[in-house]
CSV table of C-alpha atoms and ligand atoms in Angstrom, one decimal:
chain,number,residue,atom,x,y,z
O,235,MET,CA,35.7,82.3,17.4
O,236,ARG,CA,33.8,81.9,14.3
O,237,LEU,CA,34.7,84.7,11.5
O,238,VAL,CA,32.7,85.6,8.7
O,239,THR,CA,32.4,87.9,5.8
O,240,TYR,CA,29.1,88.9,5.3
O,241,GLN,CA,27.1,91.7,2.9
O,242,LEU,CA,23.7,93.0,4.5
O,243,LEU,CA,20.9,92.3,2.2
O,244,ASN,CA,20.9,95.6,0.5
O,245,SER,CA,24.2,96.5,-0.1
O,246,THR,CA,27.3,94.7,-2.4
O,247,GLU,CA,30.2,95.9,0.3
O,248,LEU,CA,31.3,93.0,2.3
O,249,ARG,CA,31.9,92.9,5.8
O,250,THR,CA,33.6,90.7,8.7
O,251,GLY,CA,31.8,90.0,11.5
O,252,ILE,CA,32.1,87.3,14.7
O,253,GLN,CA,29.5,84.7,14.9
O,254,ILE,CA,28.3,84.7,18.4
O,255,SER,CA,24.9,82.2,17.4
O,256,LYS,CA,23.1,80.3,14.8
O,257,ASP,CA,21.5,83.6,13.8
O,258,GLN,CA,24.1,86.6,14.8
O,259,VAL,CA,26.9,88.5,13.5
O,260,LEU,CA,29.3,91.4,15.6
O,261,ASP,CA,29.8,93.0,13.1
O,262,ILE,CA,34.1,93.9,13.7
O,263,ALA,CA,34.3,97.4,12.3
O,264,HIS,CA,31.9,98.8,14.1
O,265,GLU,CA,33.2,97.1,17.0
O,266,ALA,CA,36.8,98.3,16.9
O,267,ALA,CA,35.1,101.6,16.0
O,268,ALA,CA,33.2,101.3,19.3
O,269,LEU,CA,36.1,100.7,21.1
O,270,ASN,CA,38.0,103.7,19.9
O,271,SER,CA,40.4,101.7,18.2
O,272,THR,CA,42.6,102.4,15.0
O,273,ALA,CA,43.9,98.9,14.0
O,274,ALA,CA,43.1,98.6,10.2
O,275,ILE,CA,40.3,95.6,10.1
O,276,THR,CA,38.4,95.8,7.0
O,277,THR,CA,39.2,92.2,5.1
O,278,MET,CA,39.2,88.8,6.7
O,279,LEU,CA,42.8,88.7,5.5
O,280,ASP,CA,43.2,92.4,7.3
O,281,ILE,CA,42.5,90.2,10.3
O,282,ILE,CA,44.3,87.6,9.2
O,283,ALA,CA,47.4,89.3,9.1
O,284,GLY,CA,47.0,91.5,12.1
O,285,GLY,CA,48.2,88.0,14.1
O,286,GLU,CA,47.8,87.7,17.6
O,287,VAL,CA,47.6,91.5,18.2
O,288,THR,CA,43.8,91.6,16.2
O,289,MET,CA,42.7,88.6,18.0
O,290,ARG,CA,43.2,90.0,21.4
O,291,LEU,CA,41.0,92.8,20.7
O,292,LEU,CA,38.5,90.3,18.4
O,293,ARG,CA,38.4,88.5,22.1
O,294,GLU,CA,37.4,91.6,23.8
O,295,ILE,CA,34.9,92.4,21.2
O,296,GLU,CA,33.4,89.2,21.8
O,297,ALA,CA,33.5,89.0,25.6
O,298,ALA,CA,32.0,92.6,26.0
O,299,PRO,CA,29.8,93.8,22.9
O,300,LYS,CA,28.8,97.0,22.5
O,301,THR,CA,26.7,97.1,19.3
O,302,ALA,CA,23.8,95.4,18.4
O,303,PRO,CA,24.3,92.2,16.2
O,304,VAL,CA,23.8,91.9,12.9
O,305,MET,CA,20.7,89.0,11.8
O,306,LEU,CA,21.8,86.7,9.8
O,307,ASN,CA,18.2,86.9,8.0
O,308,GLN,CA,19.0,90.2,7.2
O,309,ALA,CA,22.9,89.0,5.5
O,310,LEU,CA,24.3,86.6,3.3
O,311,LEU,CA,27.0,84.9,4.5
O,312,LYS,CA,29.8,85.2,2.0
O,313,ALA,CA,33.1,83.1,1.1
O,314,PRO,CA,35.5,84.1,4.4
O,315,ILE,CA,38.6,84.6,2.5
O,316,PRO,CA,36.6,86.2,-0.7
O,317,ARG,CA,39.4,87.1,-3.2
O,318,PRO,CA,42.9,85.3,-1.6
O,319,THR,CA,45.6,86.4,-3.0
O,320,LYS,CA,47.2,83.7,-4.8
O,321,ASN,CA,45.7,80.3,-5.7
O,322,ILE,CA,44.2,78.3,-3.1
O,323,PHE,CA,47.0,74.8,-2.6
O,324,CYS,CA,45.3,71.5,-2.9
O,325,VAL,CA,46.2,67.8,-2.2
O,326,GLY,CA,45.1,65.7,-4.6
O,327,TRP,CA,44.6,61.5,-3.5
O,328,ASN,CA,44.7,62.4,0.0
O,329,TYR,CA,42.7,59.5,1.4
O,330,LEU,CA,43.9,55.9,1.0
O,331,ASP,CA,40.1,54.8,-0.4
O,332,HIS,CA,39.7,58.1,-2.7
O,333,PHE,CA,43.5,56.8,-4.0
O,334,SER,CA,42.1,53.4,-4.8
O,335,GLU,CA,39.1,54.6,-6.4
O,336,GLY,CA,40.8,56.1,-8.7
O,337,ALA,CA,43.6,53.6,-9.3
O,338,ALA,CA,40.7,51.5,-10.0
O,339,MET,CA,38.8,54.1,-12.2
O,340,ALA,CA,42.5,54.2,-14.4
O,341,GLN,CA,42.8,50.5,-14.2
O,342,ASP,CA,46.2,50.7,-13.0
O,343,SER,CA,48.1,50.0,-9.7
O,344,ARG,CA,50.0,53.0,-8.7
O,345,GLU,CA,52.0,53.3,-5.7
O,346,LEU,CA,50.9,54.6,-2.3
O,347,PRO,CA,52.5,58.4,-2.6
O,348,LYS,CA,56.0,59.3,-1.2
O,349,TYR,CA,55.1,62.9,-1.3
O,350,PRO,CA,52.2,64.8,-1.4
O,351,VAL,CA,50.4,66.0,-5.3
O,352,PHE,CA,49.8,69.8,-4.8
O,353,PHE,CA,48.1,71.5,-7.4
O,354,SER,CA,46.0,74.7,-7.5
O,355,LYS,CA,42.8,76.7,-7.5
O,356,THR,CA,42.7,79.8,-8.9
O,357,PRO,CA,41.8,82.8,-7.0
O,358,THR,CA,38.6,83.2,-9.2
O,359,THR,CA,36.9,80.0,-8.6
O,360,VAL,CA,36.4,81.4,-5.1
O,361,ASN,CA,32.4,81.4,-4.6
O,362,GLY,CA,29.9,81.5,-1.6
O,363,PRO,CA,28.6,78.8,0.6
O,364,PHE,CA,25.5,79.5,-0.1
O,365,ASP,CA,26.0,80.9,-3.7
O,366,VAL,CA,25.6,79.2,-7.3
O,367,ILE,CA,27.8,76.6,-8.8
O,368,PRO,CA,27.8,77.7,-12.5
O,369,PHE,CA,27.0,74.7,-14.8
O,370,ASP,CA,27.8,75.7,-18.7
O,371,GLU,CA,27.0,72.2,-20.8
O,372,THR,CA,29.1,74.3,-23.8
O,373,ILE,CA,32.3,74.0,-21.7
O,374,SER,CA,31.4,70.1,-20.3
O,375,THR,CA,28.5,67.9,-18.4
O,376,GLN,CA,30.8,66.4,-16.1
O,377,LEU,CA,30.4,68.5,-12.7
O,378,ASP,CA,31.8,66.3,-10.1
O,379,TRP,CA,32.7,67.3,-6.0
O,380,GLU,CA,35.2,67.3,-3.9
O,381,VAL,CA,34.2,68.1,0.5
O,382,GLU,CA,37.0,69.1,1.7
O,383,LEU,CA,38.9,70.9,4.8
O,384,GLY,CA,40.1,74.0,4.2
O,385,VAL,CA,43.5,75.0,6.4
O,386,VAL,CA,44.3,79.1,6.7
O,387,ILE,CA,47.8,80.0,7.2
O,388,GLY,CA,47.7,82.7,9.6
O,389,ILE,CA,51.9,83.1,11.0
O,390,PRO,CA,54.0,83.3,7.5
O,391,GLY,CA,56.6,81.1,6.9
O,392,LYS,CA,59.1,79.0,4.8
O,393,ASN,CA,60.7,75.8,5.8
O,394,ILE,CA,58.3,75.4,8.3
O,395,ALA,CA,58.9,72.1,10.5
O,396,GLU,CA,56.7,69.2,10.9
O,397,VAL,CA,56.5,70.0,14.2
O,398,ASP,CA,56.2,73.2,14.4
O,399,ALA,CA,53.5,73.3,11.8
O,400,MET,CA,50.0,73.8,13.8
O,401,LYS,CA,51.1,76.5,14.9
O,402,HIS,CA,51.0,78.4,11.7
O,403,ILE,CA,47.6,77.7,10.9
O,404,PHE,CA,45.1,81.1,11.5
O,405,GLY,CA,42.1,78.4,11.3
O,406,TYR,CA,39.7,75.7,9.3
O,407,THR,CA,36.9,76.1,7.0
O,408,ILE,CA,34.9,74.2,4.6
O,409,ILE,CA,36.0,73.6,0.7
O,410,ASN,CA,34.4,72.1,-1.6
O,411,ASP,CA,36.6,71.4,-4.9
O,412,VAL,CA,34.0,71.3,-7.6
O,413,THR,CA,35.7,69.7,-10.3
O,414,TRP,CA,35.0,69.6,-14.5
O,415,ARG,CA,36.2,65.8,-14.5
O,416,ASP,CA,36.9,65.4,-18.2
O,417,VAL,CA,38.0,69.3,-18.4
O,418,GLN,CA,40.5,67.9,-15.6
O,419,ARG,CA,41.8,64.9,-17.6
O,420,ARG,CA,42.3,66.5,-21.1
O,421,HIS,CA,45.0,68.9,-20.8
O,422,GLY,CA,47.4,66.7,-20.1
O,423,GLY,CA,47.9,65.3,-16.5
O,424,GLN,CA,47.6,68.8,-15.4
O,425,TRP,CA,45.2,69.3,-13.4
O,426,LEU,CA,44.9,73.3,-13.3
O,427,LYS,CA,42.3,73.9,-16.1
O,428,GLY,CA,39.6,71.7,-15.0
O,429,LYS,CA,40.5,72.6,-11.7
O,430,SER,CA,39.6,76.7,-11.9
O,431,LEU,CA,36.8,77.3,-13.6
O,432,ASP,CA,34.9,80.3,-12.2
O,433,GLY,CA,32.9,79.4,-9.0
O,434,THR,CA,34.2,76.0,-8.9
O,435,CYS,CA,35.3,77.2,-4.4
O,436,PRO,CA,32.5,77.1,-3.0
O,437,MET,CA,34.1,78.0,0.5
O,438,GLY,CA,32.9,79.0,4.3
O,439,PRO,CA,30.5,79.3,5.8
O,440,CYS,CA,33.1,80.8,8.6
O,441,ILE,CA,36.8,79.9,9.3
O,442,VAL,CA,36.8,78.4,12.9
O,443,THR,CA,39.8,79.9,14.4
O,444,ALA,CA,42.7,77.2,15.3
O,445,ASP,CA,42.4,77.5,18.8
O,446,SER,CA,38.8,76.5,18.8
O,447,LEU,CA,39.0,73.7,16.6
O,448,ASP,CA,40.6,70.3,16.7
O,449,PRO,CA,41.4,69.1,13.0
O,450,THR,CA,42.4,65.7,13.8
O,451,HIS,CA,39.1,64.2,13.7
O,452,LEU,CA,36.3,65.1,12.3
O,453,ASN,CA,33.4,64.3,10.0
O,454,LEU,CA,32.8,65.3,7.0
O,455,LYS,CA,30.2,64.6,4.3
O,456,CYS,CA,29.0,66.0,0.6
O,457,ARG,CA,25.1,65.6,-0.5
O,458,VAL,CA,23.7,66.4,-3.7
O,459,SER,CA,20.4,66.7,-3.6
O,460,GLY,CA,19.4,64.9,-1.1
O,461,VAL,CA,21.6,62.2,-1.3
O,462,THR,CA,25.1,61.1,0.8
O,463,LYS,CA,28.1,60.9,-1.9
O,464,GLN,CA,30.7,61.3,0.6
O,465,GLN,CA,31.0,60.4,4.4
O,466,SER,CA,33.9,60.4,6.2
O,467,ASN,CA,36.6,61.7,8.4
O,468,THR,CA,39.9,63.4,8.8
O,469,GLN,CA,41.3,61.4,10.7
O,470,HIS,CA,41.8,59.5,7.7
O,471,LEU,CA,43.6,61.6,6.0
O,472,TYR,CA,46.8,60.1,4.4
O,473,PHE,CA,49.2,63.1,4.7
O,474,LYS,CA,48.4,64.7,7.7
O,475,ILE,CA,47.8,68.0,8.0
O,476,PRO,CA,51.8,69.2,9.4
O,477,ARG,CA,53.0,67.1,7.2
O,478,LEU,CA,51.6,68.9,3.9
O,479,ILE,CA,52.5,72.5,5.5
O,480,GLN,CA,56.1,71.2,6.0
O,481,ASP,CA,56.2,69.7,2.5
O,482,LEU,CA,54.5,73.0,0.7
O,483,SER,CA,56.4,75.6,2.5
O,484,ALA,CA,59.7,73.8,2.3
O,485,GLY,CA,61.4,76.7,0.2
O,486,MET,CA,58.3,78.2,-0.9
O,487,THR,CA,57.0,81.1,1.8
O,488,LEU,CA,53.5,80.5,3.0
O,489,GLU,CA,51.8,83.6,3.9
O,490,ALA,CA,49.2,85.1,5.6
O,491,GLY,CA,45.8,84.5,4.2
O,492,ASP,CA,46.7,81.3,2.2
O,493,ILE,CA,44.5,78.4,1.7
O,494,ILE,CA,45.2,74.7,1.9
O,495,SER,CA,42.5,72.7,0.6
O,496,THR,CA,44.0,69.2,2.1
O,497,GLY,CA,41.9,66.6,0.1
O,498,THR,CA,39.2,64.4,-0.9
O,499,PRO,CA,37.9,61.0,0.5
O,500,GLU,CA,36.2,58.6,-1.6
O,501,GLY,CA,32.4,58.8,-2.9
O,502,VAL,CA,33.3,61.3,-5.9
O,503,GLY,CA,31.1,60.7,-8.8
O,504,PHE,CA,33.7,60.0,-11.5
O,505,ALA,CA,34.6,56.6,-9.8
O,506,ARG,CA,30.6,55.9,-9.5
O,507,THR,CA,29.1,52.8,-11.1
O,508,PRO,CA,28.0,54.5,-13.7
O,509,PRO,CA,29.6,57.4,-13.4
O,510,GLU,CA,27.5,60.5,-11.9
O,511,TRP,CA,27.6,64.4,-12.6
O,512,MET,CA,26.0,67.1,-11.0
O,513,LYS,CA,23.2,69.5,-13.0
O,514,PRO,CA,21.3,72.2,-13.1
O,515,GLY,CA,18.7,72.5,-10.3
O,516,ASP,CA,20.7,70.2,-7.8
O,517,LEU,CA,21.8,71.6,-4.2
O,518,LEU,CA,25.0,70.6,-3.5
O,519,GLU,CA,25.6,70.3,0.4
O,520,THR,CA,28.9,70.0,1.9
O,521,GLU,CA,29.5,69.8,5.4
O,522,ILE,CA,32.3,69.6,8.5
O,523,GLU,CA,31.8,68.8,11.9
O,524,GLY,CA,32.6,72.0,14.3
O,525,ILE,CA,32.5,74.1,11.1
O,526,GLY,CA,28.9,73.6,9.7
O,527,ILE,CA,27.4,73.5,6.4
O,528,MET,CA,27.9,75.2,2.5
O,529,ARG,CA,24.7,74.7,0.7
O,530,ASN,CA,25.2,75.5,-3.2
O,531,PRO,CA,22.7,75.4,-6.0
O,532,VAL,CA,24.1,74.3,-9.2
O,533,GLY,CA,23.1,76.5,-11.7
O,534,SER,CA,23.0,78.0,-15.8
O,535,TYR,CA,25.1,80.7,-16.1
T,6,MG,MG1,40.3,68.0,-4.2
């Protein structure tokens, strides 16, 4: 099932929907009302927290809709979770070729990591799948791209064993871990600042529920103004998703709606010769097989 957050063109109200075709969405609140459901499902976080009870309702809606679908040419898709309740968890150096290109640029001989590198992006980074990525040359001009598979936690847990990890996943989305590269580097090696400028986490265009997608062999691509910059497959993840969940949840509760961005493959701008950066007017396209594509113009404040 493909779940979206959207707004009608004449409204700023965020609504949730089930995407039933390329251009049609069922409005979940309207459908639930038509079924006389009393479930509190206004936001995507409500849906995720609702667990299996809510998913049963959504499957009933998808199988026999009672209302006319919303046409997507009358709506804008937004980030499926527009305002996460905490920072987005991110993983660094999780494709070997990206690890190698980083090591080559730093001219060091770092050893392969024994544990995943975790950092985070603040909730205010979240951006829609077709919205503008802000560009402010007074802060930096080194705007880089990072296509990543996003994992959305469903069932909360702490100390989750690798073998149980997949049961805790609600679904999958696309993230671009857009990075202001020199800002990332200049703050003592702590990445939070350069990874957390507003609008640097395009997310979407939907969440594909875990029962509908095998995340282990998905092609992922990133293009800038039509030129392919990154092209890989999630089979090359160094730390696989169960290991990431095991390590991240050790002594730290993962909650419904938490998001883990699993790392980016090779081909980022800073590691190119010469380095490449996005600029106003560029179009950033981020695509993962089975989930969809995001198209974010780079613009100015
Ligand atoms: Mg990243």
